[in-house]
Amino acid sequence: MRNILKLLLYPFLGNSRSTTKTAPSLTPVQSDKLNVFSGTFPSEIDATDYALGLIKGASLSDDLGGALIEPNDVEIIYGIDRISAARPMLHFVGPRQIASEANTYFLLSDRGYATDKLVDDRVSFLGQCTVN
């Protein structure tokens, strides 16, 4: 009787077996490299505001030609001690500039940002690196 009902109701209800669904795969990041910028800021709060675009007209997004930078895309390293501790983990790919007086590093994910369109001199582009 149960099988007859299944056969009759199949066109309306479909398959009644429970199936396990697979989770959608996450889209991979375009690259495993990071863009490294350096700058000098009076405090970590000012550096964070600049990186996340919380100040109109004075943000990393504006300086990169209006690129949309999400909080997940940028990491801020503030302070000479923290930069010195992080430097051994940054393996630069290709040529890089030396940031002698900078007290802040911005690590920006490589999602196609046009780093060559850096407009202002608040930060300078050091190069691309991988992190180990």
XYZ file of C-alpha atoms in Angstrom, residues 3-131:
129
model
C 4.624 1.705 -2.346
C 1.458 2.330 -4.335
C 1.014 5.722 -2.651
C 4.626 6.584 -3.418
C 4.128 5.704 -7.068
C 0.959 7.758 -7.305
C 2.339 10.800 -5.495
C 5.835 10.790 -7.054
C 4.946 13.206 -9.892
C 3.633 15.710 -7.343
C 6.064 15.318 -4.444
C 9.217 14.063 -6.114
C 11.658 11.673 -4.539
C 10.964 11.241 -0.840
C 14.393 9.864 0.023
C 16.476 12.084 2.199
C 19.573 13.176 0.379
C 22.601 14.868 1.815
C 23.445 18.156 0.226
C 27.002 19.275 -0.201
C 27.980 22.729 0.960
C 28.715 25.208 -1.814
C 32.400 25.616 -2.455
C 33.952 28.932 -1.540
C 35.416 30.967 -4.349
C 39.178 31.056 -4.025
C 41.120 34.260 -3.566
C 42.756 35.399 -6.797
C 46.232 35.109 -5.354
C 48.077 34.051 -2.236
C 50.095 37.266 -2.313
C 49.597 40.389 -0.237
C 50.178 43.996 -1.247
C 52.247 45.750 1.412
C 51.927 49.487 2.028
C 53.731 51.553 4.637
C 52.969 54.885 6.221
C 53.388 57.024 9.306
C 50.367 57.669 11.524
C 50.062 59.320 14.957
C 48.110 56.398 16.467
C 46.795 52.935 15.706
C 43.253 54.326 15.659
C 44.194 56.828 12.940
C 45.811 54.042 10.910
C 42.717 51.857 11.311
C 40.396 54.713 10.313
C 42.547 55.344 7.233
C 42.632 51.669 6.223
C 38.904 51.059 6.669
C 37.797 54.351 5.116
C 36.151 55.764 8.228
C 37.415 59.255 7.377
C 36.045 60.819 4.188
C 38.699 61.836 1.700
C 41.578 60.337 3.653
C 41.451 56.600 3.155
C 43.415 53.824 1.525
C 40.418 53.206 -0.704
C 40.478 56.797 -1.979
C 44.242 56.697 -2.443
C 43.873 53.562 -4.585
C 41.497 55.315 -6.952
C 38.224 54.478 -5.193
C 38.747 50.736 -4.785
C 36.230 49.041 -2.509
C 38.255 47.627 0.390
C 36.422 45.408 2.844
C 37.556 44.874 6.455
C 38.478 41.264 5.580
C 40.921 42.497 2.939
C 43.272 44.586 5.082
C 45.462 43.910 8.108
C 47.201 46.697 10.013
C 50.550 46.306 11.748
C 51.179 49.383 13.888
C 54.400 50.088 15.739
C 58.069 49.530 15.026
C 58.252 46.533 17.393
C 55.344 44.753 15.700
C 56.723 45.502 12.235
C 60.130 44.139 13.262
C 58.466 40.974 14.565
C 56.401 40.547 11.378
C 59.178 41.212 8.842
C 60.662 37.679 8.943
C 57.250 36.276 7.940
C 56.937 38.549 4.886
C 58.661 37.077 1.844
C 58.653 39.717 -0.876
C 58.185 38.705 -4.488
C 60.233 40.804 -6.872
C 61.598 44.261 -6.144
C 60.521 46.122 -3.049
C 61.077 49.520 -1.523
C 62.553 50.094 1.909
C 60.336 51.841 4.459
C 62.780 53.336 6.912
C 60.622 55.793 8.866
C 57.213 54.131 8.605
C 55.481 53.053 11.798
C 52.573 51.263 10.087
C 52.285 48.450 7.563
C 49.062 47.703 5.726
C 48.731 44.185 4.326
C 46.096 44.232 1.597
C 44.841 41.061 -0.048
C 45.564 40.710 -3.735
C 42.066 40.937 -5.192
C 42.986 42.927 -8.240
C 43.669 46.284 -6.626
C 45.460 48.693 -8.940
C 48.424 49.457 -6.711
C 50.035 51.486 -9.483
C 47.219 54.052 -9.170
C 48.305 55.211 -5.725
C 47.208 58.844 -5.653
C 48.437 60.423 -2.432
C 51.687 60.205 -0.498
C 50.154 59.166 2.842
C 51.381 55.626 2.181
C 53.879 54.048 -0.165
C 53.656 50.694 -1.907
C 56.460 48.387 -0.781
C 55.662 45.434 -3.028
C 53.964 42.053 -2.979
C 54.775 39.295 -0.549
C 53.696 35.895 0.651
C 53.353 35.121 4.343
